[in-house]
Coordinates of C-alpha atoms and ligand atoms in Angstrom, one line a residue:
M1 CA 8.5 17.9 20.9
E2 CA 5.5 15.7 19.9
Q3 CA 6.3 11.6 20.6
W4 CA 6.3 11.0 17.2
K5 CA 8.7 13.6 16.2
R6 CA 11.1 12.0 18.9
S7 CA 10.7 8.9 17.5
L8 CA 11.3 9.9 13.7
A9 CA 14.4 11.4 15.0
A10 CA 15.1 8.2 16.8
C11 CA 15.2 5.9 13.5
I12 CA 18.1 4.1 12.6
T13 CA 19.4 4.5 9.2
S14 CA 23.1 3.0 9.0
P15 CA 23.9 -0.8 8.9
E16 CA 26.1 -0.4 11.6
E17 CA 23.4 1.3 14.1
L18 CA 21.3 -2.0 13.4
A19 CA 24.5 -4.2 13.8
G20 CA 24.2 -2.5 17.6
Y21 CA 20.9 -4.5 17.7
F22 CA 21.4 -8.1 16.0
S23 CA 24.8 -9.8 15.5
L24 CA 25.1 -8.9 11.3
D25 CA 28.2 -7.8 9.5
P26 CA 27.3 -4.2 8.3
E27 CA 30.0 -4.3 5.5
P28 CA 28.3 -5.9 2.9
L29 CA 25.2 -3.8 3.3
R30 CA 26.8 -0.3 3.4
A31 CA 27.1 -0.1 -0.7
V32 CA 23.2 -1.2 -0.8
V33 CA 22.4 1.9 1.5
D34 CA 24.5 4.6 -0.8
K35 CA 22.0 3.1 -3.5
Y36 CA 18.7 3.0 -1.9
P37 CA 18.9 4.4 1.6
M38 CA 17.6 2.8 5.0
R39 CA 15.3 4.0 7.6
I40 CA 13.9 1.9 10.5
S41 CA 11.6 3.2 13.1
P42 CA 12.2 2.5 16.8
H43 CA 8.4 0.9 16.8
Y44 CA 9.2 -1.0 13.9
L45 CA 12.5 -2.3 15.1
S46 CA 10.8 -3.6 18.5
L47 CA 8.7 -6.0 15.8
M48 CA 11.9 -7.7 14.8
H49 CA 13.2 -10.6 16.1
G50 CA 16.6 -11.5 14.1
D51 CA 17.6 -12.3 10.8
G52 CA 14.7 -13.1 8.1
D53 CA 11.8 -12.8 10.0
P54 CA 9.0 -11.2 7.9
V55 CA 9.6 -7.6 9.4
W56 CA 13.1 -7.6 9.1
R57 CA 13.1 -8.8 5.4
Q58 CA 10.7 -5.8 4.7
C59 CA 13.1 -3.1 6.2
V60 CA 16.8 -4.5 6.3
P61 CA 18.6 -3.7 3.2
D62 CA 19.9 -6.9 0.9
P63 CA 22.8 -7.1 -1.3
R64 CA 20.7 -8.8 -3.6
E65 CA 19.1 -5.0 -4.4
L66 CA 22.0 -4.5 -6.1
K67 CA 22.1 -7.4 -8.3
D68 CA 21.3 -6.9 -12.1
D69 CA 17.9 -8.5 -12.3
G70 CA 17.1 -7.0 -15.5
L71 CA 14.1 -5.1 -14.0
E72 CA 12.9 -1.2 -14.6
S73 CA 13.6 1.4 -12.2
D74 CA 10.0 3.1 -13.4
P75 CA 8.0 -0.4 -14.3
L76 CA 4.7 1.7 -14.3
H77 CA 6.1 4.5 -16.2
E78 CA 4.8 7.1 -13.7
E79 CA 7.3 9.4 -14.9
F80 CA 6.1 9.4 -18.2
L81 CA 2.3 9.6 -16.8
S82 CA 3.1 12.8 -14.7
P83 CA 1.8 16.0 -16.4
V84 CA 4.1 17.9 -13.6
P85 CA 6.5 16.4 -11.3
R86 CA 4.4 16.1 -8.3
L87 CA 1.1 14.4 -10.1
I88 CA 0.5 11.0 -11.6
H89 CA -2.4 10.8 -13.9
R90 CA -3.1 7.6 -15.1
Y91 CA -6.7 7.0 -15.0
P92 CA -9.3 9.8 -16.2
D93 CA -10.9 10.4 -13.0
R94 CA -8.4 10.1 -10.5
V95 CA -4.8 11.1 -10.1
V96 CA -1.8 10.5 -7.6
L97 CA -0.5 13.8 -6.0
L98 CA 3.0 13.4 -4.2
A99 CA 2.9 14.5 -0.9
G100 CA 7.2 14.1 -0.1
S101 CA 10.0 11.2 -0.8
Q102 CA 10.0 10.7 3.1
C103 CA 8.9 7.3 5.0
T104 CA 9.2 6.3 8.3
V105 CA 10.3 3.0 7.1
Y106 CA 12.0 2.6 3.6
C107 CA 10.6 -0.5 2.7
R108 CA 13.3 -2.6 0.3
F109 CA 10.3 -3.9 -2.1
C110 CA 9.0 -0.3 -2.7
M111 CA 7.8 0.4 -6.2
R112 CA 9.3 3.6 -6.2
K113 CA 12.4 3.0 -4.6
R114 CA 14.2 4.9 -7.5
T115 CA 13.3 8.1 -5.7
I116 CA 12.1 7.3 -2.2
G117 CA 14.1 8.9 0.6
C118 CA 17.0 9.9 -2.0
T119 CA 15.8 14.1 -2.1
P120 CA 15.6 16.0 1.0
G121 CA 11.8 16.5 2.4
A122 CA 11.9 19.8 2.2
S123 CA 8.5 21.2 0.9
D124 CA 8.8 22.2 -2.7
H125 CA 6.5 25.0 -3.3
Q126 CA 6.9 25.6 -6.8
G127 CA 6.2 21.7 -7.5
L128 CA 3.2 22.1 -5.2
D129 CA 1.5 24.9 -7.4
D130 CA 2.3 23.5 -10.5
A131 CA 0.3 20.6 -9.5
F132 CA -2.5 22.5 -7.9
H133 CA -2.9 24.5 -11.1
Y134 CA -3.2 21.1 -13.1
L135 CA -5.6 20.1 -10.9
E136 CA -7.2 23.2 -11.0
K137 CA -7.9 23.1 -15.0
T138 CA -8.4 19.1 -15.0
P139 CA -12.1 19.0 -14.6
A140 CA -12.5 15.5 -15.2
I141 CA -10.3 14.9 -11.6
R142 CA -12.8 13.7 -8.8
D143 CA -10.8 11.8 -6.7
V144 CA -7.2 12.9 -5.1
I145 CA -4.8 9.9 -4.0
L146 CA -2.2 11.8 -1.4
S147 CA 0.8 9.3 -1.8
G148 CA 4.4 9.6 -1.6
G149 CA 6.7 9.3 0.4
D150 CA 4.5 9.1 3.3
P151 CA 2.0 12.2 3.1
M152 CA 1.7 11.9 7.0
L153 CA 5.2 12.3 7.6
L154 CA 4.4 16.2 7.2
V155 CA 3.6 18.3 10.1
D156 CA -0.3 18.9 10.9
D157 CA 0.0 22.3 9.2
E158 CA 1.3 21.1 6.2
L159 CA -0.9 18.6 5.6
E160 CA -3.9 20.4 6.6
D161 CA -2.8 23.5 3.9
I162 CA -2.7 20.7 0.8
L163 CA -6.1 19.4 2.0
L164 CA -7.7 23.0 2.0
R165 CA -6.1 23.7 -1.2
I166 CA -7.7 20.3 -2.8
R167 CA -10.8 20.7 -0.9
R168 CA -10.9 24.4 -2.6
I169 CA -11.5 22.9 -5.8
P170 CA -15.0 22.1 -6.8
H171 CA -14.7 19.3 -8.9
V172 CA -12.3 17.3 -6.6
E173 CA -15.4 14.8 -4.7
I174 CA -13.5 12.6 -2.7
V175 CA -9.6 12.7 -1.1
R176 CA -7.5 9.3 -0.3
I177 CA -4.5 9.5 1.7
G178 CA -2.0 6.5 1.0
T179 CA -0.2 6.1 4.2
R180 CA 2.1 3.5 6.2
V181 CA 2.4 5.3 9.9
P182 CA -0.4 3.0 11.5
V183 CA 2.1 0.6 10.7
T184 CA 5.6 2.2 11.3
L185 CA 4.6 5.1 13.1
P186 CA 1.7 4.5 15.0
Y187 CA 2.0 7.6 17.5
R188 CA 1.8 10.1 14.8
I189 CA -2.1 9.8 14.7
T190 CA -3.0 11.8 17.4
P191 CA -6.1 13.4 18.5
R192 CA -4.8 16.6 17.2
L193 CA -4.4 15.1 13.9
C194 CA -7.7 13.5 13.8
R195 CA -9.6 16.6 14.5
M196 CA -7.8 18.2 11.5
L197 CA -8.5 15.4 8.9
K198 CA -12.2 15.2 10.1
Q199 CA -13.0 18.6 8.5
F200 CA -12.0 17.5 5.2
H201 CA -14.9 14.5 4.4
P202 CA -15.4 12.4 2.3
L203 CA -11.7 11.3 3.3
Y204 CA -10.4 7.9 3.0
I205 CA -7.3 6.4 4.5
N206 CA -5.7 3.5 2.9
T207 CA -2.9 1.4 4.9
H208 CA -0.2 -0.8 4.2
F209 CA -0.1 -3.7 6.5
N210 CA 1.9 -7.0 5.1
H211 CA 2.2 -9.4 7.9
P212 CA -0.1 -10.2 11.2
L213 CA 3.1 -9.5 13.0
E214 CA 2.4 -5.5 12.3
I215 CA -0.7 -5.1 14.0
T216 CA 0.5 -4.4 17.3
A217 CA -1.8 -2.8 20.3
E218 CA -0.2 0.7 19.1
S219 CA -1.4 0.2 15.6
A220 CA -4.8 -0.6 16.6
D221 CA -5.0 2.5 18.9
A222 CA -3.9 4.5 15.7
C223 CA -6.4 2.8 13.8
S224 CA -9.2 3.5 16.5
L225 CA -8.2 7.0 16.4
L226 CA -9.0 7.4 12.6
A227 CA -11.9 5.3 12.5
D228 CA -13.7 7.2 15.4
A229 CA -13.0 10.2 13.3
G230 CA -15.4 8.6 10.9
I231 CA -12.6 7.6 8.2
P232 CA -13.1 4.7 6.6
L233 CA -9.9 2.5 6.5
G234 CA -8.7 0.3 3.8
N235 CA -5.6 -1.8 3.0
Q236 CA -2.9 -2.4 0.6
T237 CA -1.0 -5.5 0.7
V238 CA 1.7 -6.5 -1.4
L239 CA 2.2 -10.2 -1.9
L240 CA 6.1 -10.6 -0.9
R241 CA 8.0 -13.6 -1.0
G242 CA 9.4 -14.9 2.2
V243 CA 7.0 -12.5 4.3
N244 CA 3.5 -13.5 3.3
D245 CA 2.9 -15.8 0.6
D246 CA 1.4 -18.2 2.1
T247 CA -2.4 -18.8 2.7
D248 CA -2.4 -18.9 6.9
T249 CA -0.3 -15.8 6.8
M250 CA -2.6 -13.9 4.8
K251 CA -5.6 -15.3 6.4
R252 CA -4.9 -14.3 9.5
L253 CA -3.5 -10.8 8.3
M254 CA -6.9 -10.0 6.9
Q255 CA -9.0 -11.3 9.8
K256 CA -6.8 -9.3 12.3
L257 CA -7.5 -6.1 9.9
L258 CA -11.3 -6.3 10.3
M259 CA -10.4 -7.0 14.1
I260 CA -9.0 -3.1 14.1
R261 CA -11.6 -2.1 11.6
V262 CA -9.6 -1.8 8.6
R263 CA -11.1 -3.3 5.6
P264 CA -8.9 -5.2 3.1
Y265 CA -8.7 -3.5 -0.3
Y266 CA -6.0 -4.7 -2.7
L267 CA -3.5 -7.6 -2.6
H268 CA -1.0 -6.3 -5.3
Q269 CA 1.4 -8.9 -7.2
M270 CA 4.8 -7.2 -6.5
D271 CA 5.9 -4.9 -9.1
P272 CA 8.9 -5.8 -11.0
V273 CA 10.9 -3.1 -9.9
R274 CA 14.6 -3.1 -10.1
G275 CA 16.4 -4.1 -7.0
G276 CA 12.7 -6.0 -5.9
G277 CA 13.0 -9.1 -7.7
H278 CA 13.7 -11.2 -4.9
F279 CA 10.2 -10.4 -3.3
R280 CA 8.7 -11.7 -6.2
T281 CA 6.0 -14.6 -6.3
D282 CA 4.5 -16.2 -9.3
V283 CA 1.3 -15.2 -10.3
K284 CA 0.1 -18.9 -9.5
K285 CA 1.1 -18.4 -5.7
G286 CA -1.0 -15.4 -5.6
M287 CA -4.5 -17.2 -7.1
E288 CA -3.4 -19.9 -4.4
V289 CA -3.1 -17.6 -1.6
M290 CA -6.8 -16.1 -3.2
A291 CA -8.4 -19.5 -3.3
G292 CA -7.4 -19.9 0.3
L293 CA -9.3 -17.3 1.2
R294 CA -12.4 -16.8 -0.7
G295 CA -15.2 -19.1 1.2
H296 CA -13.0 -20.0 3.9
T297 CA -13.1 -16.6 6.0
S298 CA -15.6 -13.7 5.9
G299 CA -16.3 -12.2 2.6
M300 CA -15.4 -8.8 4.2
A301 CA -11.5 -9.8 4.6
I302 CA -11.2 -10.8 1.0
P303 CA -9.1 -7.8 -0.9
Y304 CA -9.0 -7.8 -4.7
Y305 CA -5.9 -9.3 -6.1
V306 CA -4.4 -6.9 -8.3
I307 CA -1.5 -6.7 -11.1
D308 CA -0.5 -3.1 -12.0
V309 CA 0.0 -3.9 -15.8
P310 CA 3.6 -3.0 -16.3
G311 CA 4.2 0.7 -18.2
G312 CA 1.1 2.1 -16.5
K313 CA -1.7 0.4 -18.4
G314 CA -3.8 0.2 -15.1
K315 CA -4.7 -2.5 -12.3
V316 CA -6.2 -5.4 -13.5
P317 CA -7.6 -7.8 -10.9
V318 CA -7.0 -11.4 -11.1
L319 CA -10.0 -13.1 -10.5
P320 CA -10.2 -16.8 -8.9
D321 CA -11.2 -19.9 -11.2
S322 CA -14.8 -18.9 -10.7
G323 CA -16.3 -21.4 -13.2
R324 CA -16.6 -22.0 -17.0
F325 CA -19.7 -21.7 -19.4
V326 CA -21.5 -25.3 -20.4
G327 CA -23.9 -23.6 -23.0
D328 CA -26.6 -21.7 -21.3
T329 CA -25.3 -22.7 -17.9
L330 CA -22.5 -21.6 -15.6
L331 CA -20.8 -23.9 -13.6
L332 CA -19.7 -22.7 -10.3
R333 CA -16.9 -23.8 -8.6
N334 CA -16.8 -23.4 -5.2
Y335 CA -14.5 -23.0 -1.9
Q336 CA -14.5 -26.6 -1.5
G337 CA -14.1 -27.2 -5.3
E338 CA -17.3 -28.4 -6.5
D339 CA -19.1 -27.5 -9.7
I340 CA -22.6 -26.3 -9.1
P341 CA -24.6 -25.4 -12.3
Y342 CA -26.2 -21.8 -12.3
P343 CA -28.1 -20.6 -15.3
V344 CA -26.9 -17.7 -17.2
T345 CA -30.1 -16.1 -18.2
L346 CA -33.6 -15.8 -16.4
D347 CA -35.0 -18.0 -18.8
S348 CA -32.9 -20.6 -18.6
D349 CA -34.2 -23.6 -17.4
F350 CA -32.4 -25.7 -14.3
T351 CA -34.2 -28.8 -15.3
T352 CA -32.2 -29.0 -18.8
L353 CA -28.7 -28.6 -16.9
P354 CA -25.9 -31.0 -18.2
E355 CA -25.3 -33.6 -15.4
Ligands
PLP401 C1 -3.6 3.0 -7.9 C2 -4.0 4.2 -8.8 C3 -4.7 4.5 -8.5 C4 -6.2 4.2 -7.9 O1 -6.5 3.4 -8.4 P1 -7.8 2.7 -7.5 O2 -8.0 1.2 -8.4 O3 -9.2 3.7 -7.6 O4 -7.5 2.4 -6.0 C5 -4.9 5.8 -9.2 N1 -3.8 5.9 -9.9 C6 -2.7 5.8 -10.2 C7 -1.3 6.0 -10.7 C8 -2.5 4.4 -9.4 O5 -1.3 3.7 -9.1
SF4_402 S1 5.7 3.4 3.0 FE1 5.1 2.8 0.8 S2 6.1 4.7 0.0 FE2 7.3 4.5 1.6 S3 9.0 3.1 1.3 FE3 6.8 1.7 2.1 S4 6.4 1.1 0.1 FE4 7.8 2.6 -0.4

């Protein structure tokens, strides 16, 4: 058996097992796990030090998940935007194809916590056929994003089959895969997998690191194999209270991502998902974190800070306070807080700038 499959089989899924590693009372966590399953991979477990550390908070069930927080289970109305069960079609030219509902680690803040891990991951052929039928008859779609669940938990042959079927559709220009395995199950990225993936270029992978502690020698090796297969790597981080909601942590995370050849793409405002309220931060906090990045470190290290507008209305970038207009002049606010005048039109004159 390949190492990653052994590792997947060795994931812990109950509070009792967790109590074998850390001193904790499993009793209050049982009801949480009945509603929202738990799964922690051996690799991710090895990054945990104890109660309340940034890795712990992301994966250990918390009774606060069961509190009636007044939030919706599907805040982005993904189900409403699904023409067939396995597709989410929100934007005209791109679509999310749900590859499964299994992940290596069930993140407690997951925006799809209503479905993730709840149904068995057995391949649902009818669902896939319906999804492909829709893709084939919708020529506007030029970008297919495999997500889930984690598409990399499919075995190589299943994943290859899906990629082959996508590539047979002439109007699909690019394929993206969203996966957390470089963080949670880095052994999943094997040379064999990379040889398979590189047949399907242009193929992009977005991974999901949330804290500098998650960047280990193993995850660096995994990203290196993917990058050497010519796959551009991006990263989507979720802004999480008590995990990464401070400028120093975020800056270090972004810098370390560049060191493993992963380009920061999005920093997501935590969605208002039921059971995840305790992870939410103010938008002001996100803007403060972004202001602490821009100018203070490599521009390559700066993601877009985006809010996924509730109701499925799309992602909107929240830009830092970049300045204000005074007549024909834009006062640009730089990273040191200075206001520097810049002409808005080419024929406006620097000499008439306000003092
Ligand atoms: C995020 C998302 C996409 C991709 O958005 P990009 O801004 O192109 O990365 C597409 N569809 C849905 C439903 C999404 O949530
Ligand atoms: S890996 Fe992604 S889809 Fe899976 S539980 Fe975590 S956030 Fe949700």
